[in-house]
mmCIF file of C-alpha atoms and ligand atoms in Angstrom:
data_model
loop_
_atom_site.group_PDB
_atom_site.id
_atom_site.type_symbol
_atom_site.label_atom_id
_atom_site.label_comp_id
_atom_site.label_asym_id
_atom_site.label_seq_id
_atom_site.Cartn_x
_atom_site.Cartn_y
_atom_site.Cartn_z
ATOM 1 C CA MET A 101 101.724 94.047 120.452
ATOM 2 C CA ALA A 102 99.864 91.610 118.181
ATOM 3 C CA ALA A 103 101.315 90.852 114.762
ATOM 4 C CA THR A 104 99.046 93.060 112.696
ATOM 5 C CA SER A 105 99.862 95.434 109.901
ATOM 6 C CA TYR A 106 97.274 97.934 111.056
ATOM 7 C CA THR A 107 97.506 100.052 114.198
ATOM 8 C CA GLY A 108 95.129 102.949 114.571
ATOM 9 C CA ARG A 109 94.474 105.376 117.383
ATOM 10 C CA PHE A 110 92.183 107.990 118.838
ATOM 11 C CA ALA A 111 94.109 110.868 120.369
ATOM 12 C CA PRO A 112 91.818 113.172 122.345
ATOM 13 C CA SER A 113 93.016 116.267 124.170
ATOM 14 C CA PRO A 114 91.460 116.109 127.643
ATOM 15 C CA THR A 115 89.999 119.606 127.491
ATOM 16 C CA GLY A 116 86.533 118.323 128.394
ATOM 17 C CA PRO A 117 84.258 115.324 127.866
ATOM 18 C CA LEU A 118 83.619 113.898 124.389
ATOM 19 C CA HIS A 119 80.816 115.598 122.457
ATOM 20 C CA ALA A 120 79.039 114.775 119.205
ATOM 21 C CA GLY A 121 82.007 116.031 117.161
ATOM 22 C CA SER A 122 84.809 114.238 118.958
ATOM 23 C CA LEU A 123 82.819 110.996 119.038
ATOM 24 C CA VAL A 124 82.780 110.997 115.220
ATOM 25 C CA ALA A 125 86.594 110.924 115.161
ATOM 26 C CA ALA A 126 86.687 108.247 117.866
ATOM 27 C CA LEU A 127 84.117 106.096 116.085
ATOM 28 C CA ALA A 128 85.695 106.439 112.644
ATOM 29 C CA SER A 129 89.132 105.485 113.968
ATOM 30 C CA TRP A 130 87.656 102.508 115.853
ATOM 31 C CA LEU A 131 85.642 101.305 112.836
ATOM 32 C CA ASP A 132 88.594 101.583 110.500
ATOM 33 C CA ALA A 133 90.816 99.611 112.882
ATOM 34 C CA LYS A 134 88.229 96.851 113.311
ATOM 35 C CA ALA A 135 87.441 96.775 109.581
ATOM 36 C CA ASN A 136 91.134 96.075 109.005
ATOM 37 C CA ASP A 137 91.579 93.584 111.862
ATOM 38 C CA GLY A 138 93.840 96.133 113.467
ATOM 39 C CA GLN A 139 94.768 97.360 116.901
ATOM 40 C CA TRP A 140 93.028 100.449 118.247
ATOM 41 C CA LEU A 141 94.902 102.602 120.748
ATOM 42 C CA VAL A 142 93.898 105.628 122.776
ATOM 43 C CA ARG A 143 96.448 108.325 123.521
ATOM 44 C CA ILE A 144 95.608 111.159 125.874
ATOM 45 C CA GLU A 145 97.145 114.316 124.407
ATOM 46 C CA ASP A 146 97.647 116.265 127.598
ATOM 47 C CA ILE A 147 100.766 118.276 126.771
ATOM 48 C CA ASP A 148 98.973 121.613 126.461
ATOM 49 C CA THR A 149 98.529 121.628 130.218
ATOM 50 C CA PRO A 150 96.810 125.037 130.560
ATOM 51 C CA ARG A 151 93.964 123.721 128.330
ATOM 52 C CA CYS A 152 93.581 120.350 130.086
ATOM 53 C CA VAL A 153 90.709 119.797 132.508
ATOM 54 C CA PRO A 154 91.551 117.535 135.464
ATOM 55 C CA GLY A 155 89.585 114.290 135.269
ATOM 56 C CA ALA A 156 88.516 114.786 131.631
ATOM 57 C CA ASP A 157 90.739 111.860 130.550
ATOM 58 C CA GLN A 158 88.795 109.490 132.796
ATOM 59 C CA VAL A 159 85.454 110.829 131.590
ATOM 60 C CA ILE A 160 86.540 110.338 127.955
ATOM 61 C CA LEU A 161 87.628 106.746 128.635
ATOM 62 C CA GLN A 162 84.302 106.055 130.388
ATOM 63 C CA GLN A 163 82.379 107.544 127.477
ATOM 64 C CA LEU A 164 84.287 105.392 124.993
ATOM 65 C CA ALA A 165 83.681 102.301 127.124
ATOM 66 C CA ALA A 166 79.964 103.119 127.409
ATOM 67 C CA CYS A 167 79.862 103.247 123.603
ATOM 68 C CA GLY A 168 81.552 99.827 123.434
ATOM 69 C CA MET A 169 84.968 101.057 122.312
ATOM 70 C CA GLN A 170 87.791 99.629 124.406
ATOM 71 C CA PRO A 171 91.437 100.345 123.559
ATOM 72 C CA ASP A 172 93.592 97.286 122.856
ATOM 73 C CA GLU A 173 96.367 98.604 125.121
ATOM 74 C CA GLN A 174 96.567 100.835 128.194
ATOM 75 C CA PRO A 175 96.167 104.466 127.090
ATOM 76 C CA VAL A 176 99.384 106.475 127.081
ATOM 77 C CA TYR A 177 99.640 110.064 128.318
ATOM 78 C CA GLN A 178 101.745 112.591 126.429
ATOM 79 C CA SER A 179 102.564 114.408 129.666
ATOM 80 C CA GLN A 180 104.679 111.385 130.629
ATOM 81 C CA ARG A 181 106.628 111.204 127.382
ATOM 82 C CA SER A 182 108.775 114.370 127.431
ATOM 83 C CA SER A 183 112.028 112.451 127.118
ATOM 84 C CA LEU A 184 110.906 111.039 123.754
ATOM 85 C CA TYR A 185 110.104 114.521 122.454
ATOM 86 C CA GLN A 186 113.442 115.839 123.755
ATOM 87 C CA SER A 187 115.329 113.051 121.926
ATOM 88 C CA ALA A 188 113.533 113.921 118.700
ATOM 89 C CA LEU A 189 114.351 117.614 119.125
ATOM 90 C CA ASP A 190 117.986 116.719 119.876
ATOM 91 C CA GLN A 191 118.105 114.647 116.686
ATOM 92 C CA LEU A 192 116.760 117.557 114.630
ATOM 93 C CA ILE A 193 119.244 119.953 116.257
ATOM 94 C CA THR A 194 122.093 117.550 115.449
ATOM 95 C CA GLN A 195 120.869 117.403 111.849
ATOM 96 C CA SER A 196 120.682 121.247 111.759
ATOM 97 C CA GLN A 197 116.944 121.009 111.162
ATOM 98 C CA ALA A 198 115.868 122.829 114.318
ATOM 99 C CA TYR A 199 116.971 126.205 115.632
ATOM 100 C CA PRO A 200 116.222 128.404 118.660
ATOM 101 C CA CYS A 201 114.004 131.421 118.097
ATOM 102 C CA GLY A 202 113.823 134.589 120.181
ATOM 103 C CA CYS A 203 110.776 136.160 118.476
ATOM 104 C CA SER A 204 107.574 137.019 120.302
ATOM 105 C CA ARG A 205 104.270 136.941 118.431
ATOM 106 C CA GLN A 206 104.470 140.717 118.213
ATOM 107 C CA ASP A 207 107.980 140.538 116.666
ATOM 108 C CA ILE A 208 106.636 138.145 114.028
ATOM 109 C CA GLU A 209 103.613 140.320 113.245
ATOM 110 C CA GLN A 210 105.867 143.362 112.909
ATOM 111 C CA ALA A 211 108.321 141.562 110.628
ATOM 112 C CA ILE A 212 105.429 140.408 108.428
ATOM 113 C CA ALA A 213 103.933 143.916 108.322
ATOM 114 C CA VAL A 214 107.309 145.430 107.394
ATOM 115 C CA SER A 215 107.696 142.918 104.559
ATOM 116 C CA GLY A 216 104.342 144.120 103.189
ATOM 117 C CA GLN A 217 102.803 140.642 103.152
ATOM 118 C CA GLN A 218 99.029 140.459 103.348
ATOM 119 C CA ARG A 219 97.555 138.015 105.786
ATOM 120 C CA GLU A 220 94.044 136.603 105.759
ATOM 121 C CA ARG A 221 92.055 136.954 108.945
ATOM 122 C CA HIS A 222 92.503 133.899 111.200
ATOM 123 C CA ALA A 223 95.264 132.600 108.926
ATOM 124 C CA GLU A 224 98.307 131.316 110.754
ATOM 125 C CA LEU A 225 101.374 133.517 110.746
ATOM 126 C CA VAL A 226 104.021 132.310 108.332
ATOM 127 C CA TYR A 227 107.217 132.728 110.311
ATOM 128 C CA PRO A 228 109.468 135.095 108.328
ATOM 129 C CA GLY A 229 112.650 133.254 109.323
ATOM 130 C CA THR A 230 114.075 136.069 111.475
ATOM 131 C CA CYS A 231 116.137 133.774 113.747
ATOM 132 C CA ARG A 232 117.281 131.288 111.130
ATOM 133 C CA GLY A 233 120.723 132.785 111.030
ATOM 134 C CA GLY A 234 121.004 133.360 114.793
ATOM 135 C CA LEU A 235 119.239 134.911 117.742
ATOM 136 C CA HIS A 236 120.232 138.590 117.121
ATOM 137 C CA GLY A 237 121.137 138.930 120.785
ATOM 138 C CA GLU A 238 117.639 137.863 121.858
ATOM 139 C CA LYS A 239 117.059 135.115 124.418
ATOM 140 C CA ALA A 240 115.921 131.779 122.987
ATOM 141 C CA ARG A 241 112.175 131.421 123.535
ATOM 142 C CA SER A 242 111.079 128.547 121.317
ATOM 143 C CA TRP A 243 112.542 125.950 118.955
ATOM 144 C CA ARG A 244 111.536 125.878 115.308
ATOM 145 C CA PHE A 245 111.788 123.370 112.475
ATOM 146 C CA LEU A 246 113.830 124.573 109.496
ATOM 147 C CA SER A 247 111.204 124.044 106.823
ATOM 148 C CA THR A 248 113.381 124.786 103.800
ATOM 149 C CA PHE A 249 116.048 122.351 104.858
ATOM 150 C CA TYR A 250 117.523 120.570 101.905
ATOM 151 C CA PRO A 251 117.798 116.902 102.924
ATOM 152 C CA SER A 252 121.456 116.039 103.340
ATOM 153 C CA ASN A 253 120.651 112.445 104.098
ATOM 154 C CA ARG A 254 120.825 110.643 100.740
ATOM 155 C CA ALA A 255 118.304 108.006 101.678
ATOM 156 C CA VAL A 256 115.760 110.589 102.789
ATOM 157 C CA ALA A 257 116.408 112.703 99.714
ATOM 158 C CA GLN A 258 115.903 109.742 97.398
ATOM 159 C CA GLN A 259 112.778 108.668 99.197
ATOM 160 C CA ILE A 260 111.170 112.053 98.676
ATOM 161 C CA GLN A 261 112.708 112.510 95.219
ATOM 162 C CA VAL A 262 114.064 115.962 95.771
ATOM 163 C CA GLN A 263 117.715 115.184 95.313
ATOM 164 C CA LYS A 264 118.021 117.515 92.341
ATOM 165 C CA ALA A 265 115.070 119.740 93.112
ATOM 166 C CA PRO A 266 115.616 123.358 94.141
ATOM 167 C CA ASP A 267 115.170 124.218 97.822
ATOM 168 C CA SER A 268 111.947 126.041 97.092
ATOM 169 C CA ILE A 269 110.123 122.838 96.220
ATOM 170 C CA ALA A 270 111.937 120.530 98.619
ATOM 171 C CA ASN A 271 109.171 120.820 101.147
ATOM 172 C CA ASN A 272 106.210 120.845 98.823
ATOM 173 C CA ILE A 273 104.416 117.884 100.350
ATOM 174 C CA LEU A 274 102.040 115.774 98.274
ATOM 175 C CA TRP A 275 99.985 113.151 100.042
ATOM 176 C CA THR A 276 96.801 111.196 99.487
ATOM 177 C CA ASP A 277 94.008 111.204 102.005
ATOM 178 C CA ARG A 278 91.974 107.985 101.855
ATOM 179 C CA LEU A 279 88.752 109.985 101.813
ATOM 180 C CA LEU A 280 89.672 113.444 100.527
ATOM 181 C CA GLY A 281 92.083 112.295 97.816
ATOM 182 C CA GLN A 282 95.200 114.178 96.655
ATOM 183 C CA GLN A 283 96.443 116.907 98.976
ATOM 184 C CA GLN A 284 99.308 119.325 98.618
ATOM 185 C CA GLN A 285 100.964 121.897 100.828
ATOM 186 C CA ASN A 286 104.217 123.745 100.522
ATOM 187 C CA VAL A 287 105.234 123.870 104.155
ATOM 188 C CA SER A 288 108.024 126.386 103.531
ATOM 189 C CA THR A 289 105.812 129.008 101.928
ATOM 190 C CA GLN A 290 102.383 128.249 103.412
ATOM 191 C CA VAL A 291 103.375 127.521 107.004
ATOM 192 C CA GLY A 292 107.033 128.458 107.404
ATOM 193 C CA ASP A 293 109.370 127.283 110.149
ATOM 194 C CA PHE A 294 106.892 125.919 112.660
ATOM 195 C CA VAL A 295 107.347 125.572 116.406
ATOM 196 C CA LEU A 296 108.585 122.306 117.952
ATOM 197 C CA LYS A 297 108.931 123.518 121.528
ATOM 198 C CA ARG A 298 106.936 126.515 122.651
ATOM 199 C CA ALA A 299 108.115 129.673 124.402
ATOM 200 C CA ASP A 300 106.300 128.501 127.560
ATOM 201 C CA GLY A 301 108.427 125.341 127.549
ATOM 202 C CA LEU A 302 105.590 123.064 126.396
ATOM 203 C CA TRP A 303 106.023 120.630 123.514
ATOM 204 C CA ALA A 304 104.223 121.533 120.323
ATOM 205 C CA TYR A 305 101.461 119.228 119.093
ATOM 206 C CA GLN A 306 103.213 118.641 115.722
ATOM 207 C CA LEU A 307 106.334 117.146 117.286
ATOM 208 C CA ALA A 308 104.578 115.130 119.995
ATOM 209 C CA VAL A 309 102.030 113.596 117.627
ATOM 210 C CA VAL A 310 104.671 112.478 115.121
ATOM 211 C CA VAL A 311 106.955 111.024 117.786
ATOM 212 C CA ASP A 312 104.108 109.177 119.507
ATOM 213 C CA ASP A 313 102.470 107.812 116.371
ATOM 214 C CA ALA A 314 105.809 106.307 115.350
ATOM 215 C CA ALA A 315 106.707 105.081 118.852
ATOM 216 C CA GLN A 316 103.332 103.366 119.145
ATOM 217 C CA GLY A 317 103.621 101.820 115.686
ATOM 218 C CA VAL A 318 100.561 103.679 114.392
ATOM 219 C CA THR A 319 100.150 102.905 110.699
ATOM 220 C CA HIS A 320 96.756 104.522 110.041
ATOM 221 C CA ILE A 321 95.557 107.880 111.332
ATOM 222 C CA VAL A 322 91.827 108.614 111.210
ATOM 223 C CA ARG A 323 90.790 111.988 112.645
ATOM 224 C CA GLY A 324 88.678 115.076 112.016
ATOM 225 C CA ALA A 325 89.177 117.149 108.872
ATOM 226 C CA ASP A 326 90.001 120.209 110.999
ATOM 227 C CA LEU A 327 93.430 118.571 111.362
ATOM 228 C CA THR A 328 93.972 117.971 107.619
ATOM 229 C CA GLU A 329 96.190 120.978 107.150
ATOM 230 C CA ASN A 330 98.595 119.772 109.868
ATOM 231 C CA THR A 331 99.366 116.615 107.928
ATOM 232 C CA ALA A 332 102.029 118.021 105.591
ATOM 233 C CA ARG A 333 104.002 119.315 108.592
ATOM 234 C CA GLN A 334 103.726 115.920 110.214
ATOM 235 C CA ILE A 335 104.894 114.112 107.075
ATOM 236 C CA LEU A 336 107.833 116.499 106.846
ATOM 237 C CA LEU A 337 108.760 115.734 110.452
ATOM 238 C CA GLN A 338 108.418 111.984 109.848
ATOM 239 C CA ARG A 339 110.871 112.298 106.962
ATOM 240 C CA ALA A 340 113.290 114.462 108.914
ATOM 241 C CA LEU A 341 113.288 111.998 111.814
ATOM 242 C CA GLY A 342 113.537 108.963 109.511
ATOM 243 C CA LEU A 343 110.140 107.640 110.654
ATOM 244 C CA PRO A 344 107.646 105.720 108.521
ATOM 245 C CA GLN A 345 104.840 107.705 106.930
ATOM 246 C CA ALA A 346 101.356 106.881 108.176
ATOM 247 C CA GLN A 347 98.209 106.608 106.018
ATOM 248 C CA TYR A 348 95.672 109.352 106.669
ATOM 249 C CA LEU A 349 91.909 109.629 106.550
ATOM 250 C CA HIS A 350 90.153 112.815 107.669
ATOM 251 C CA THR A 351 86.463 112.636 108.534
ATOM 252 C CA PRO A 352 83.992 115.494 107.935
ATOM 253 C CA VAL A 353 83.787 117.766 110.972
ATOM 254 C CA VAL A 354 80.547 118.356 112.853
ATOM 255 C CA LEU A 355 79.655 122.040 112.809
ATOM 256 C CA GLY A 356 78.281 124.069 115.694
ATOM 257 C CA SER A 357 75.463 126.602 115.608
ATOM 258 C CA ASN A 358 77.791 129.346 114.320
ATOM 259 C CA GLY A 359 79.126 127.261 111.426
ATOM 260 C CA ASP A 360 82.511 126.637 113.073
ATOM 261 C CA LYS A 361 83.729 123.217 114.186
ATOM 262 C CA LEU A 362 81.528 122.025 117.062
ATOM 263 C CA SER A 363 83.125 122.863 120.409
ATOM 264 C CA LYS A 364 82.162 123.751 123.946
ATOM 265 C CA GLN A 365 82.187 127.416 122.890
ATOM 266 C CA ASN A 366 79.470 126.963 120.265
ATOM 267 C CA GLY A 367 77.081 124.698 122.025
ATOM 268 C CA ALA A 368 78.540 121.180 122.159
ATOM 269 C CA GLN A 369 76.993 119.110 124.931
ATOM 270 C CA ALA A 370 78.924 116.345 126.689
ATOM 271 C CA LEU A 371 77.722 112.948 125.476
ATOM 272 C CA ASP A 372 75.068 111.408 127.640
ATOM 273 C CA LEU A 373 76.560 108.288 129.216
ATOM 274 C CA GLN A 374 73.029 107.037 129.861
ATOM 275 C CA ASP A 375 72.219 106.835 126.181
ATOM 276 C CA PRO A 376 75.300 105.634 124.275
ATOM 277 C CA LEU A 377 73.195 104.129 121.508
ATOM 278 C CA GLU A 378 71.754 107.525 120.626
ATOM 279 C CA ALA A 379 75.264 109.033 120.672
ATOM 280 C CA LEU A 380 76.531 106.293 118.345
ATOM 281 C CA ALA A 381 73.524 106.729 116.047
ATOM 282 C CA GLN A 382 74.239 110.453 115.681
ATOM 283 C CA ALA A 383 77.955 109.951 115.097
ATOM 284 C CA GLY A 384 77.187 107.130 112.646
ATOM 285 C CA GLN A 385 74.776 109.289 110.688
ATOM 286 C CA HIS A 386 77.512 111.864 110.219
ATOM 287 C CA LEU A 387 79.641 109.113 108.648
ATOM 288 C CA GLY A 388 76.775 107.822 106.490
ATOM 289 C CA ILE A 389 76.147 104.814 108.743
ATOM 290 C CA THR A 390 72.677 103.812 109.944
ATOM 291 C CA CYS A 391 72.193 100.691 112.095
ATOM 292 C CA LEU A 392 69.230 99.181 113.878
ATOM 293 C CA ALA A 393 70.435 97.685 117.141
ATOM 294 C CA SER A 394 69.417 97.458 120.764
ATOM 295 C CA ASN A 395 72.894 97.726 122.288
ATOM 296 C CA PRO A 396 76.243 99.369 121.415
ATOM 297 C CA ALA A 397 78.042 96.063 120.677
ATOM 298 C CA ASP A 398 75.482 95.054 118.029
ATOM 299 C CA TRP A 399 75.377 98.569 116.657
ATOM 300 C CA LEU A 400 79.176 98.595 116.261
ATOM 301 C CA GLN A 401 79.211 95.214 114.567
ATOM 302 C CA GLN A 402 76.764 96.393 111.911
ATOM 303 C CA ALA A 403 78.655 99.665 111.572
ATOM 304 C CA VAL A 404 81.929 97.845 110.810
ATOM 305 C CA ALA A 405 80.211 96.034 107.936
ATOM 306 C CA GLN A 406 78.903 99.347 106.586
ATOM 307 C CA TRP A 407 82.302 101.006 106.959
ATOM 308 C CA ILE A 408 83.899 98.189 104.957
ATOM 309 C CA ALA A 409 81.222 98.526 102.291
ATOM 310 C CA ARG A 410 81.805 102.300 102.077
ATOM 311 C CA LEU A 411 85.561 102.428 102.073
ATOM 312 C CA GLY A 412 86.623 98.881 101.344
ATOM 313 C CA ALA A 413 89.124 97.233 103.669
ATOM 314 C CA LEU A 414 92.001 99.554 102.753
HETATM 315 N N1 LIG B 662 94.672 115.818 120.182
HETATM 316 C C1 LIG B 662 94.147 116.310 118.950
HETATM 317 C C2 LIG B 662 92.749 116.851 119.149
HETATM 318 O O1 LIG B 662 92.086 116.460 120.096
HETATM 319 C C3 LIG B 662 94.061 115.239 117.882
HETATM 320 C C4 LIG B 662 95.379 114.885 117.351
HETATM 321 C C5 LIG B 662 95.369 113.913 116.199
HETATM 322 O O2 LIG B 662 94.424 113.121 116.055
HETATM 323 O O3 LIG B 662 96.349 113.946 115.460
HETATM 324 O O4 LIG B 662 92.305 117.663 118.359
#
C-alpha cells in the first residue's frame, strides 16, 4: 500500500447493478480520495448471501470502470473474510463484550410489549437485554454486543473519557460528520445490544464493516446518509476492538418516487453503461457539482477541483 494518510473506499452490496443513488456514494468517495491524494478501494459486501445477486459484483465493477473510477487495489469480498470476523467476535467474547442470545424476533417484540414501551413504526427494536445474564435454557441463536459495557481497559476508557462516568452514559457516542456536523447517539438506550452474528449464521454488517475498514487501513468513510445512524455502533465497536476511529462523511441520499431512499423497489434503473457521462452528470448534480466535459476522465478531473472547493482538502 502506498504511503498515504488517506484511504477511502466504496463498499457496495452486490444486490443488483449500481443506480443513480449508489453512484452518488461511489462518486463522492472517489472524489474525496482523489481530492486528498488518497487511495480508493472497493469492497464487495456480499455477506448477506440471500440478498446477493450472482454476477452483480462484476456489473458494479464494470459500471465504475465505465465511469472512470478504478480501485487502487484488487477489490476484496466479505464472503472470503469470515476468519477475520470470527477473530473479532472471539476477542469481544474474551473481553466479555459479546454474549449469545436465544431470542427470536417474536420473543423480543413480546418482551418489549410486556415492558410497556412504545415503538415508532419502522423503528428498530431496542433489544431488552433478555439474554444478558444467560440463555434461560434457550438455544443460542445469535451473538450480541453488550452495549452498556463499562470499559475495563484503562487505555480505552481514558480515550473515550468515561472512566468516572456512570454506565448509562458510557456508550453515548458523540462524533462529527464532515458534512452533517455534530452527531450523537446513545447506543445503549437508542439501539441496545445489537447483533454481531445473526441467527442464520451470517455475519452482521456492523461487525464486518468495522473489521474490514480497519484491516484495509481505511481512514475516511464517505457513504450515503441512510447509513448515518449506524456510525455510533461502528465507533463503539472500533473502541471495543481497539481499532482506530475513521472520519465520516455522509452524502445526501437520492429519493425514489415514493419519497424513500431510491432502490430497485421504487423505480431505480440500472445505470446505462453506454452513457457514463450522463450518469456522472446526474450524480454530480446531486452533490452540487456541474462539469462540462466530453469524457468521464475530464469530467472527473473538473469534479475533483469542485469537490476541493466545496469541502476543502480535509
Ligand atoms: N454495503 C453497504 C451498502 O451497500 C454500505 C456499507 C458502508 O458503506 O458502510 O449499503
